[in-house]
C-alpha positions as a printed Julia matrix, in Angstrom:
116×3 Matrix{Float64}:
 43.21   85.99  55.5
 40.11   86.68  54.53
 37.75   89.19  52.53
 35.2    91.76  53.31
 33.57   93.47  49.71
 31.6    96.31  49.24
 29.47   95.48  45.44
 28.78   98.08  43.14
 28.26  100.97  45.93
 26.85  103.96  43.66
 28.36  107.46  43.96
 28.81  110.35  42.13
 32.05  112.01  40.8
 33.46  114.24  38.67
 35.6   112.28  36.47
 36.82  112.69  33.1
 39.56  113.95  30.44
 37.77  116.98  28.86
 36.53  119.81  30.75
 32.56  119.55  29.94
 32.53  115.83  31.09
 33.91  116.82  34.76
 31.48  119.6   34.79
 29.05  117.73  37.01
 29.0   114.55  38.87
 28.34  111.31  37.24
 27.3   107.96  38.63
 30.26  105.3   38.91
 30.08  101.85  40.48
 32.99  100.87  43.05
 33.73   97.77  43.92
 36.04   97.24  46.94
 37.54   93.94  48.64
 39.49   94.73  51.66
 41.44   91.47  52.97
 43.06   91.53  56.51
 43.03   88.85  58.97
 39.53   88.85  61.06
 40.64   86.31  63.46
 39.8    88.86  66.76
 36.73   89.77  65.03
 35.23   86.51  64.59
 36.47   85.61  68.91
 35.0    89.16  70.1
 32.27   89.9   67.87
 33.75   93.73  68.03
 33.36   95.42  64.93
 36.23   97.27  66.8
 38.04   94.32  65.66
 37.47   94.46  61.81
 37.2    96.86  58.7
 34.03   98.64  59.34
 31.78   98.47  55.51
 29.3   100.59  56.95
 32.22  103.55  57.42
 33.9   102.67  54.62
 31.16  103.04  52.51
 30.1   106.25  54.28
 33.52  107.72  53.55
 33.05  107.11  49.72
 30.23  108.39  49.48
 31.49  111.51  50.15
 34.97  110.71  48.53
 34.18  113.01  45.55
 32.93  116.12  47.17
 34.62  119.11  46.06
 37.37  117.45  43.87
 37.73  116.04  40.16
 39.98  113.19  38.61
 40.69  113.12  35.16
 41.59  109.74  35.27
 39.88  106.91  37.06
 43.11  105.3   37.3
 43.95  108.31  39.3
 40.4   107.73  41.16
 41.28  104.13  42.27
 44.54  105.18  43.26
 43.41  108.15  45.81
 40.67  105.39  46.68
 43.0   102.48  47.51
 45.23  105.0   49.72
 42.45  105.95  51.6
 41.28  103.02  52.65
 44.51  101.58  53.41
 45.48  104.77  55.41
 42.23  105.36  57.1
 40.87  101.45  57.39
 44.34   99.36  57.9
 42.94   96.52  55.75
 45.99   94.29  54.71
 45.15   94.86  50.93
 42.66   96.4   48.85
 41.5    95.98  45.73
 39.58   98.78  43.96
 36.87   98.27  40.8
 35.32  101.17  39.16
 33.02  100.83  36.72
 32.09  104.26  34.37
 29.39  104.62  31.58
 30.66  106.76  28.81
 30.57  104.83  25.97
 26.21  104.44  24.81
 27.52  101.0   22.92
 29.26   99.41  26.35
 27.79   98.24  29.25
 30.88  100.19  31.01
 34.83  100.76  31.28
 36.31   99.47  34.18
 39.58   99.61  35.98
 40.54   97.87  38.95
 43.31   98.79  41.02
 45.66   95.93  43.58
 47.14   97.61  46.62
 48.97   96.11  50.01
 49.73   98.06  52.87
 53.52   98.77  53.49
């Protein structure tokens, strides 16, 4: 098996418990390793054959438009199923870095998830 990772792709969300702190977007960090088996890719040189970054990080970009999480548990969550629905990587795992504490470089959560 083996790993493809998208580093600290930065998008903008609405995330956050209170009301006021969803009221606009604010800038996250994701972090996403998607681990299949590239064996065809690596023979055919098909990106056909593999998880597409480019796409995936197309489709996060755009992830947040027109919705809100309260939690970015939640966030990871709806993230992970996503790209295991839409990508068919074997497993995902999902970082996501937010900056709402001045005295912290950032919170983070990360988020483990296998296809069934």
């Amino acid at each position: 098996m083996a790993k493809i990772s998208i580093i600290d792709l930065e998008v903008f969300y609405r995330v956050g418990v209170p009301d006021e702190e969803r009221a606009k977007p604010q800038k996250l960090l994701l972090t996403i390793e998607m681990k299949s088996s590239f064996a065809k890719a690596a023979q055919s040189d098909s990106i056909a054959d593999t998880v597409d970054y480019f796409a995936v990080s197309q489709k996060l970009l755009k992830f947040g438009e027109g919705r809100s999480w309260k939690l970015i548990e939640k966030l990871a969550a709806d993230i992970a199923e996503m790209i295991l629905s839409d990508f068919q990587p074997k497993k995902v795992t999902v970082e996501i870095k937010k900056f709402p504490i001045p005295q912290a470089q950032y919170v983070s959560v990360t988020l483990k998830k296998k296809r069934n």
